[in-house]
mmCIF file of C-alpha atoms and ligand atoms in Angstrom:
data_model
loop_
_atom_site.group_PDB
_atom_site.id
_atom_site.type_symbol
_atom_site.label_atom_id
_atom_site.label_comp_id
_atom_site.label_asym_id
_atom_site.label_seq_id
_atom_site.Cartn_x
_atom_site.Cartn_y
_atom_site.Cartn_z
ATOM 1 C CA UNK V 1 -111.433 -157.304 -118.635
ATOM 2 C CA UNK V 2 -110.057 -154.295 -119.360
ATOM 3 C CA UNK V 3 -111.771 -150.792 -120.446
ATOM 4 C CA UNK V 4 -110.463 -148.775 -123.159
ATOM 5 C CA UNK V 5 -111.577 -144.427 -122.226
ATOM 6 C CA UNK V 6 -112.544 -143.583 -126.264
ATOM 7 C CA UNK V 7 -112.599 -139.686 -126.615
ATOM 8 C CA UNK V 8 -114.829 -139.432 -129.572
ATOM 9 C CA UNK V 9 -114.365 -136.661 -131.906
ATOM 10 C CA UNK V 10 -117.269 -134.682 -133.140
ATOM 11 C CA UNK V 11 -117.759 -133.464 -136.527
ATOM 12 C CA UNK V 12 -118.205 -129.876 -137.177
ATOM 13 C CA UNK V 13 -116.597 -129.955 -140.633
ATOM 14 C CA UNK V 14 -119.473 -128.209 -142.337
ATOM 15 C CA UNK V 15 -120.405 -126.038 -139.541
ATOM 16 C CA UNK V 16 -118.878 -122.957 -141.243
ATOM 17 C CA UNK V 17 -119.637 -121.416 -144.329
ATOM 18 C CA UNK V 18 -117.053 -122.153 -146.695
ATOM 19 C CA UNK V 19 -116.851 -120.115 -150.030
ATOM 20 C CA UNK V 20 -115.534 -122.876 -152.041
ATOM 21 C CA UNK V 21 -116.382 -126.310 -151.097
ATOM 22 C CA UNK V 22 -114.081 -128.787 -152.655
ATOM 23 C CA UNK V 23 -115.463 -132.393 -153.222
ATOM 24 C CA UNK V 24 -115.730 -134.985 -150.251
ATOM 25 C CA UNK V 25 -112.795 -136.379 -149.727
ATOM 26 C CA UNK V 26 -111.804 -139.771 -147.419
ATOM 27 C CA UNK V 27 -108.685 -137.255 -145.279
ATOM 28 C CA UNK V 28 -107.103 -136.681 -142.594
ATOM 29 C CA UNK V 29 -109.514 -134.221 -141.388
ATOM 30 C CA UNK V 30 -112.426 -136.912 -142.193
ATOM 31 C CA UNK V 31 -110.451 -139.441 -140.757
ATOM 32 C CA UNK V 32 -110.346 -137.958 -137.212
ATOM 33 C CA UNK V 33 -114.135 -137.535 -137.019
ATOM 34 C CA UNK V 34 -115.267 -140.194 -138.881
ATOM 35 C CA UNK V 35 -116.828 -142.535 -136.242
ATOM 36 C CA UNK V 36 -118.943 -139.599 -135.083
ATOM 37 C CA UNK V 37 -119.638 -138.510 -138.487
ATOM 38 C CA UNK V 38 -121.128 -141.764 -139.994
ATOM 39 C CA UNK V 39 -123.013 -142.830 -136.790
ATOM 40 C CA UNK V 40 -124.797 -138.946 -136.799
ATOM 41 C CA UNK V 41 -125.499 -139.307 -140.627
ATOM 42 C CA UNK V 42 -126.147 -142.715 -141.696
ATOM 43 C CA UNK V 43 -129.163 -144.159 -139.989
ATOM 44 C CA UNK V 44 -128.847 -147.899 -138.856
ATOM 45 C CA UNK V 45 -125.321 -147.661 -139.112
ATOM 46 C CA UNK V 46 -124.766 -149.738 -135.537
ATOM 47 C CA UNK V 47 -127.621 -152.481 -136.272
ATOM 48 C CA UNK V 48 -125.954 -153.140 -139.505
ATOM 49 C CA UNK V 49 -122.321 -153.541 -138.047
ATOM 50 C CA UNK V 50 -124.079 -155.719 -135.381
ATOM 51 C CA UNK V 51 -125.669 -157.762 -137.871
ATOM 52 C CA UNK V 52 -122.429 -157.997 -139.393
ATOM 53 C CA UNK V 53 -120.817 -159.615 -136.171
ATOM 54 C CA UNK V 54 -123.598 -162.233 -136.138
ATOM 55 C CA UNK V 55 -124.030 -163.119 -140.261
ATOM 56 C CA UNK V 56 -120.120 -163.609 -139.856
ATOM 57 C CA UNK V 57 -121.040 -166.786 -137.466
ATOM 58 C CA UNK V 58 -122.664 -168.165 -139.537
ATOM 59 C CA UNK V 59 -121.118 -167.767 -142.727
ATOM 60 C CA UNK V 60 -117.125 -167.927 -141.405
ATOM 61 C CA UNK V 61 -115.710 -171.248 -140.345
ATOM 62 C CA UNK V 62 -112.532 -172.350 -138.705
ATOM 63 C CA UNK V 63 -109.236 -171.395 -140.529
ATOM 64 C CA UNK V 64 -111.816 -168.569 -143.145
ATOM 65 C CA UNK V 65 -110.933 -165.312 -144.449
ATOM 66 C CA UNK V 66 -113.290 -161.906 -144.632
ATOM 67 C CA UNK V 67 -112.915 -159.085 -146.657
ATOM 68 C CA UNK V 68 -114.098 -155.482 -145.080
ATOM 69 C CA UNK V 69 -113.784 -153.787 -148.404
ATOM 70 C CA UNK V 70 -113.835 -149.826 -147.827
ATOM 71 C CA UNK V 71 -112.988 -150.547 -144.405
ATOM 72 C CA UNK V 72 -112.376 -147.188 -142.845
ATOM 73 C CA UNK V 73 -111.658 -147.353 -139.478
ATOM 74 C CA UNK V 74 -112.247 -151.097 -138.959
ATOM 75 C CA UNK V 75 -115.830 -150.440 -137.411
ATOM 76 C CA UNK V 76 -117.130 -153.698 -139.315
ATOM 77 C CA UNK V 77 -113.937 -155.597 -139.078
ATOM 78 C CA UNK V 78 -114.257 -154.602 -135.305
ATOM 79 C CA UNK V 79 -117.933 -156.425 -134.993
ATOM 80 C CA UNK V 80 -117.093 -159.555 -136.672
ATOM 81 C CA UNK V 81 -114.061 -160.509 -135.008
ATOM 82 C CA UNK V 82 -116.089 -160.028 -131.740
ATOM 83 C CA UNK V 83 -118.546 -162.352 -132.959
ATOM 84 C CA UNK V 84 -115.131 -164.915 -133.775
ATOM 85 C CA UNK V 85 -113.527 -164.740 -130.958
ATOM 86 C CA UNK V 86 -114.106 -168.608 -130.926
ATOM 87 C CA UNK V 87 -112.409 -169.629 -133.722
ATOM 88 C CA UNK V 88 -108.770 -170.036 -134.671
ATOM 89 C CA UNK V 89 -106.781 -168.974 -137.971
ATOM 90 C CA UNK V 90 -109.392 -166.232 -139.107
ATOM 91 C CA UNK V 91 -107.880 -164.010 -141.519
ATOM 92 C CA UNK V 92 -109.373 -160.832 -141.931
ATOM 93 C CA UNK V 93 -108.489 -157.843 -144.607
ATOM 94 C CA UNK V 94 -109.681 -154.511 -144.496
ATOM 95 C CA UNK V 95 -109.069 -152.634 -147.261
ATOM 96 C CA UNK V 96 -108.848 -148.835 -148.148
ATOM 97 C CA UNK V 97 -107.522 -146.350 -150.257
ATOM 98 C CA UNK V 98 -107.148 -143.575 -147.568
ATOM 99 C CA UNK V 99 -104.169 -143.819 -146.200
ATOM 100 C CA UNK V 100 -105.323 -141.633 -143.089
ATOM 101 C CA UNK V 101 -108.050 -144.113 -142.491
ATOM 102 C CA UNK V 102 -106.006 -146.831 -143.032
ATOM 103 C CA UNK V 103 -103.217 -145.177 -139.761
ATOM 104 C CA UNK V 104 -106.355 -144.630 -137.477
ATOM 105 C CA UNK V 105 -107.417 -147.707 -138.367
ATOM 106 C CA UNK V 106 -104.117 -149.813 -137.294
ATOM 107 C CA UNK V 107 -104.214 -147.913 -134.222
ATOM 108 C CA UNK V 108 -107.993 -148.490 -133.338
ATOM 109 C CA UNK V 109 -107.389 -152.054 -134.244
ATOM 110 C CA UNK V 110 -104.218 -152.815 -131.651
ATOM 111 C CA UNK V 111 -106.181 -151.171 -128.800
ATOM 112 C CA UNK V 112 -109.783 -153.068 -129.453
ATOM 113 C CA UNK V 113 -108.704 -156.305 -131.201
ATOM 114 C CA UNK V 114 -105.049 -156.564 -129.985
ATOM 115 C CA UNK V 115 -105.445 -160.767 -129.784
ATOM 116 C CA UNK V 116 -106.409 -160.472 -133.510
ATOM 117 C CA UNK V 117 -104.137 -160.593 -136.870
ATOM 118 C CA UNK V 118 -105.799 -157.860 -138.876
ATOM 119 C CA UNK V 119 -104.199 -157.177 -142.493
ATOM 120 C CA UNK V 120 -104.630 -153.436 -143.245
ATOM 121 C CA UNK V 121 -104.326 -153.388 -146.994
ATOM 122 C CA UNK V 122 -103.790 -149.143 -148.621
ATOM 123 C CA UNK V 123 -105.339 -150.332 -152.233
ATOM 124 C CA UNK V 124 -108.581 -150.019 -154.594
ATOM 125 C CA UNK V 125 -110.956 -152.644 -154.172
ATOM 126 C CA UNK V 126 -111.910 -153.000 -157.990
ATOM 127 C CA UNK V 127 -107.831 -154.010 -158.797
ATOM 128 C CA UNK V 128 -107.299 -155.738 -155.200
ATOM 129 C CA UNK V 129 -106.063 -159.504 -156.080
ATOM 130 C CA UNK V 130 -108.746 -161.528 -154.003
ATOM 131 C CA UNK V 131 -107.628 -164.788 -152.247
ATOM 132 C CA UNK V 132 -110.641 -167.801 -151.821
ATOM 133 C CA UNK V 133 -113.090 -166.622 -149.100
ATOM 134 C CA UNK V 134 -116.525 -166.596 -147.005
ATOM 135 C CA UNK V 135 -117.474 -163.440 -146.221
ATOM 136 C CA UNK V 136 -117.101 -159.854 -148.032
ATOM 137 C CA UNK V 137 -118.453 -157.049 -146.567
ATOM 138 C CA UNK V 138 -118.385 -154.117 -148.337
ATOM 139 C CA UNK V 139 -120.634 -151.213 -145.982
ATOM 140 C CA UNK V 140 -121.475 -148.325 -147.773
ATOM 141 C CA UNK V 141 -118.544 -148.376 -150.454
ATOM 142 C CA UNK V 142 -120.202 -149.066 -153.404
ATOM 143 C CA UNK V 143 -122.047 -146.367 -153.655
ATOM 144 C CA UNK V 144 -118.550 -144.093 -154.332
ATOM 145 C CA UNK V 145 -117.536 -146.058 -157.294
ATOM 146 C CA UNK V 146 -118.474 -145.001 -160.754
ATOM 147 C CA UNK V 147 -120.836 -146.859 -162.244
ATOM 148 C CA UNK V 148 -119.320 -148.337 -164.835
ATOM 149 C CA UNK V 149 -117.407 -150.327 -162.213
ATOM 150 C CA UNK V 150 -120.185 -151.861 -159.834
ATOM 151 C CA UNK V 151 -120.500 -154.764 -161.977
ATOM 152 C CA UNK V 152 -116.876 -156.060 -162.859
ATOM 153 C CA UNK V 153 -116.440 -155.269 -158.975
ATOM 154 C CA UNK V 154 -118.732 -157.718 -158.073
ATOM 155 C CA UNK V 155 -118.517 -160.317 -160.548
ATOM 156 C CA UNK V 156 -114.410 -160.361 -158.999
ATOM 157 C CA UNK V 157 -116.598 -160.881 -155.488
ATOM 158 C CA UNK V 158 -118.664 -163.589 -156.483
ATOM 159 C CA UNK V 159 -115.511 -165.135 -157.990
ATOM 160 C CA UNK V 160 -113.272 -164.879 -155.300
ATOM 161 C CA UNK V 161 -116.068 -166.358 -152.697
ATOM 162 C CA UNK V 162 -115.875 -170.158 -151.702
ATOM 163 C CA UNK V 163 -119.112 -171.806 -152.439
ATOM 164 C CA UNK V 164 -121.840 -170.965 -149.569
ATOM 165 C CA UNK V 165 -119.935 -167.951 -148.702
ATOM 166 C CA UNK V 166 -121.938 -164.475 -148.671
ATOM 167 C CA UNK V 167 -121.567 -160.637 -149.589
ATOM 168 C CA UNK V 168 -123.116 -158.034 -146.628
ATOM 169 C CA UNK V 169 -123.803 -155.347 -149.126
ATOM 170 C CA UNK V 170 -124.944 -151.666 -147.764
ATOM 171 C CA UNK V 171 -125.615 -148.391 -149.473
ATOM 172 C CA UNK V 172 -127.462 -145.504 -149.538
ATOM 173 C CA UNK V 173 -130.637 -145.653 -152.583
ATOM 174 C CA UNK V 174 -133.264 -143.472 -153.803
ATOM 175 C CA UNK V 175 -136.740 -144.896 -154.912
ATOM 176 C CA UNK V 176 -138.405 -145.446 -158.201
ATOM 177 C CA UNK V 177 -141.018 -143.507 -156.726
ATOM 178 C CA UNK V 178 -140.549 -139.444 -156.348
ATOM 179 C CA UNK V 179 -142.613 -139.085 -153.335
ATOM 180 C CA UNK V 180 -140.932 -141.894 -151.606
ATOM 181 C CA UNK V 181 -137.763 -140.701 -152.658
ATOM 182 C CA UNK V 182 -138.486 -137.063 -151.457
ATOM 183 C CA UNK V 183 -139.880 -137.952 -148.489
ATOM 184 C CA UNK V 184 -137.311 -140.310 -147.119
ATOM 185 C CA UNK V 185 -134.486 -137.751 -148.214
ATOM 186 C CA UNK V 186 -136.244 -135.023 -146.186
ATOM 187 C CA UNK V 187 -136.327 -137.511 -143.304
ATOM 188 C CA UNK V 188 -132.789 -138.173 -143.480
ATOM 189 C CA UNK V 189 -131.905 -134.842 -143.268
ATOM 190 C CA UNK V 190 -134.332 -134.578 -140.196
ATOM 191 C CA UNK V 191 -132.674 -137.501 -139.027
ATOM 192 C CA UNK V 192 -129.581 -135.254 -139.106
ATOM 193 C CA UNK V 193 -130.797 -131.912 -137.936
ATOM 194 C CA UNK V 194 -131.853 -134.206 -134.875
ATOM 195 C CA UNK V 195 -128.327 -135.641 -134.390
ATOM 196 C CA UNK V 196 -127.174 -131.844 -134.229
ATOM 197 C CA UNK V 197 -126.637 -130.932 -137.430
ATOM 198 C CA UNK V 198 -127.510 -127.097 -138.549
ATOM 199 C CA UNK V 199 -128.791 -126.728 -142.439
ATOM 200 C CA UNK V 200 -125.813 -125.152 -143.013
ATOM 201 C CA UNK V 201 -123.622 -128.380 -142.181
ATOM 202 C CA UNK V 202 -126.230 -130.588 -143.637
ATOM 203 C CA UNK V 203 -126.325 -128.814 -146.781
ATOM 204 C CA UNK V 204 -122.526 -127.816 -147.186
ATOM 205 C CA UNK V 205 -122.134 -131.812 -147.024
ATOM 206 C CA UNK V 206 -124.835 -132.665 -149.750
ATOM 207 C CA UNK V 207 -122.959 -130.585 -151.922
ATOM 208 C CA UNK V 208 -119.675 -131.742 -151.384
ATOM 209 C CA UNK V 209 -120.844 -135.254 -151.798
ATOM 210 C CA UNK V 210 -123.025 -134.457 -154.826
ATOM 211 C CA UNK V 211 -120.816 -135.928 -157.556
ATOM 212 C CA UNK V 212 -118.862 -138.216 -155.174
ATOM 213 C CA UNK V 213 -122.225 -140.356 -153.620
ATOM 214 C CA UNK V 214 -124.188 -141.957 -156.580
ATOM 215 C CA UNK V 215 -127.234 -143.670 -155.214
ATOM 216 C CA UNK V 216 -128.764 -145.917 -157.468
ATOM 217 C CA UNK V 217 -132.331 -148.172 -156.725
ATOM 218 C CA UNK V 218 -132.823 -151.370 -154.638
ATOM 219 C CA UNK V 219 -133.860 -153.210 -157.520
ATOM 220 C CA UNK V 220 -130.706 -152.190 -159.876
ATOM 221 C CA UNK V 221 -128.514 -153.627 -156.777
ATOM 222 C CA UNK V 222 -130.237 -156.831 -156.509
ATOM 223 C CA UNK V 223 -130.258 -157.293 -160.435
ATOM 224 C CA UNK V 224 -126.464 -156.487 -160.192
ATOM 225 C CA UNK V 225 -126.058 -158.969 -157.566
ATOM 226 C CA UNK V 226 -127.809 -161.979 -159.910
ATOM 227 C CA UNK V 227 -125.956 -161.185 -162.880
ATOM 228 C CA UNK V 228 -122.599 -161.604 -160.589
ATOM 229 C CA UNK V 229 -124.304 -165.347 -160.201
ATOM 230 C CA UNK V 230 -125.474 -165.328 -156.714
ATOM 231 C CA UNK V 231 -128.489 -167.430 -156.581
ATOM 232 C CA UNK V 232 -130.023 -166.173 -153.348
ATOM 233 C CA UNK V 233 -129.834 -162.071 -152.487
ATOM 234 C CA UNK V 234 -132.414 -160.855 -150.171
ATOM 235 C CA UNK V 235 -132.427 -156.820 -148.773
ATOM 236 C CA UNK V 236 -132.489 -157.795 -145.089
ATOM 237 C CA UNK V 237 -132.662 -154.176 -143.867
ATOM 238 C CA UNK V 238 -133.820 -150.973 -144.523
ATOM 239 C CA UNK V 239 -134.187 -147.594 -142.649
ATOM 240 C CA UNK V 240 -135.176 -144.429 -144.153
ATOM 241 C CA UNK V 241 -132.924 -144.189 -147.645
ATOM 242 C CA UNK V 242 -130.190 -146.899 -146.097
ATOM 243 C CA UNK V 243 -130.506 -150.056 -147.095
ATOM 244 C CA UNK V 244 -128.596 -153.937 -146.788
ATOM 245 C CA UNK V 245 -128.554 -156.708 -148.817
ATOM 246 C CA UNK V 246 -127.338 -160.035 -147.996
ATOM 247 C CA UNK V 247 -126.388 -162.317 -151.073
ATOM 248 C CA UNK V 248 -125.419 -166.125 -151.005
ATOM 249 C CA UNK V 249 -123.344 -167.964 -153.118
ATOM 250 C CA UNK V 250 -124.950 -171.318 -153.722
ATOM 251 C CA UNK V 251 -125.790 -174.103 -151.687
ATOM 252 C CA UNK V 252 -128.492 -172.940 -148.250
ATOM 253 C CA UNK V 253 -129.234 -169.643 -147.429
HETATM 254 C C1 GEK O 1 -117.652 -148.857 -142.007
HETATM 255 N N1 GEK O 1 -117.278 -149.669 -144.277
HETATM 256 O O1 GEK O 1 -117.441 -148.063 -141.086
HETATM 257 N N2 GEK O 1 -111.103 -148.781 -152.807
HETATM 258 C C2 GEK O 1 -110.968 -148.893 -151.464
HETATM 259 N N3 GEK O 1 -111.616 -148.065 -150.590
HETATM 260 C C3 GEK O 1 -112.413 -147.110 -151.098
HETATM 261 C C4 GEK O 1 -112.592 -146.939 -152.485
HETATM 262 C C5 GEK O 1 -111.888 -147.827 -153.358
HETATM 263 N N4 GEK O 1 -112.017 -147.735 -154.682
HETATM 264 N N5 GEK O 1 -113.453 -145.893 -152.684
HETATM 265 C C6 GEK O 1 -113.802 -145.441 -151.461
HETATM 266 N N6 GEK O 1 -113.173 -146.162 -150.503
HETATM 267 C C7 GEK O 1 -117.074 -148.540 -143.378
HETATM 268 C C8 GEK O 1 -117.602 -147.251 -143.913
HETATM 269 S S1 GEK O 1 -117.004 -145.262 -145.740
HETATM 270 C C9 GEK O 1 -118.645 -144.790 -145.941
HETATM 271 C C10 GEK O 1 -117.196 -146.977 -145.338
HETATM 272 C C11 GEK O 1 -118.913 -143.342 -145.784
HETATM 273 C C12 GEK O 1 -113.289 -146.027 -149.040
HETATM 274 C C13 GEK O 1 -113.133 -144.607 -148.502
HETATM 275 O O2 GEK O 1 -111.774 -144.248 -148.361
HETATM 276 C C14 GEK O 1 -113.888 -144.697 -147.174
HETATM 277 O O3 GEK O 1 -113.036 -144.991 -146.100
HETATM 278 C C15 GEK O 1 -114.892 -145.829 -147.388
HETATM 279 O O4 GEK O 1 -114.611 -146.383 -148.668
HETATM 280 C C16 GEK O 1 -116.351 -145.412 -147.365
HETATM 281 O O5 GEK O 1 -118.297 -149.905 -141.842
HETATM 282 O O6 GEK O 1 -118.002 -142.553 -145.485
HETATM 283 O O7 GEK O 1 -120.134 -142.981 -145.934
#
């Protein structure tokens, strides 16, 4: 076996005041820190890419193909494949629209999965041409396309899965609830503050994501996720304002 020395970046892209803070953007800069960035900020990041790994076994059979829509740097891509190692022909497509995610991600991918075809696709998930498939996982993507295009996105999902294939669906929600919603919020941001964030980083960030991030409610996702025409979606995890939702097309769950 051999060991791979990872120098992980940290983010400290917020950590000075900036007079003008343009909108979040998926860059270079981004790109550099991102693994540190999303594990510090998005809380059960690394149980839901584990899960991943193991709801690919059971959902991915010999000779399948899994989309890792929004892929970044191939973190989720990254956990199923270790979870396939056992079976031949798997094809596997990441796709993104950053092209600087899309270089790190190539590179990440030939050191840690060198053994496995990867297709690296540069293009928008809501015109991608989707081939027949069993798994789509699309982790914390959604939630940066307008609205107006959640649902045609995912009725193109539903369509393009093989029947008893599934969709690992994460985002970040609020609540219909305002104290819930306020509550959780302020405990994601102490979730932050603990992970070595100042207030000045944590808040420089909200603001740059403010028009970028739209969260929406549990309840609109899973009614989304029915009208598509899965007949079995189920929100398998939750911690603080994350959230993931499993759906299944058809047959057993
Ligand atoms: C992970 N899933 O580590 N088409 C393709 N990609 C897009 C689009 C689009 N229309 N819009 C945004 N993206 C990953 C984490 S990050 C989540 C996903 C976050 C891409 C964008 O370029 C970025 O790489 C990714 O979606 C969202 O498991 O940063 O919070």
């Amino acid at each position: 076996m051999t060991t791979s020395k990872k120098r992980v970046r940290r983010d400290a892209l917020f950590a000075h005041p900036q007079d003008e803070l343009a909108s979040f953007s998926f860059d270079e800069e981004v790109a550099r820190v991102f693994p540190d960035m999303i594990k510090r900020s998005v809380p059960g990041y690394s149980q839901i890419l584990g899960m991943a790994g193991v709801i690919a076994r059971r959902y991915v059979p010999e000779g399948g193909r899994i989309y890792d829509l929004g892929a970044s740097l191939g973190a989720s891509t990254l956990s199923v494949a270790q979870q396939l190692d056992h079976l031949e022909r798997v094809q596997i497509h990441a796709v993104d629209t950053s092209e600087a995610m899309n270089e790190r991600c190539r590179q990440l991918l030939d050191q840690e999965l060198p053994q496995r075809e990867v297709e690296i696709q540069c293009a928008d998930i809501r015109t991608l041409d989707y081939q027949p498939c069993d798994l789509i996982l699309i982790n914390f993507t959604l939630q940066f396309l307008p609205l107006a295009d959640r649902q045609p996105l995912l009725d193109r999902l539903f369509a393009a899965l093989r029947p008893g294939g599934a969709l690992l669906l994460s985002e970040k929600i609020h609540f219909e609830d305002s104290r819930q919603s306020q509550l959780l919020y302020e405990l994601h941001h102490d979730f932050k503050r603990a992970n070595g964030y100042s207030d000045m980083e944590i808040s420089q960030k909200r603001t740059a994501l403010e028009d970028v991030l739209r969260t929406e409610l549990a309840s609109t996702h899973l009614e989304r996720l029915e009208k598509a025409g899965f007949d079995f979606a189920t929100q398998w995890f939750q911690y603080l304002n994350f959230t993931s939702f499993l759906a299944i097309k058809g047959g057993e769950a």
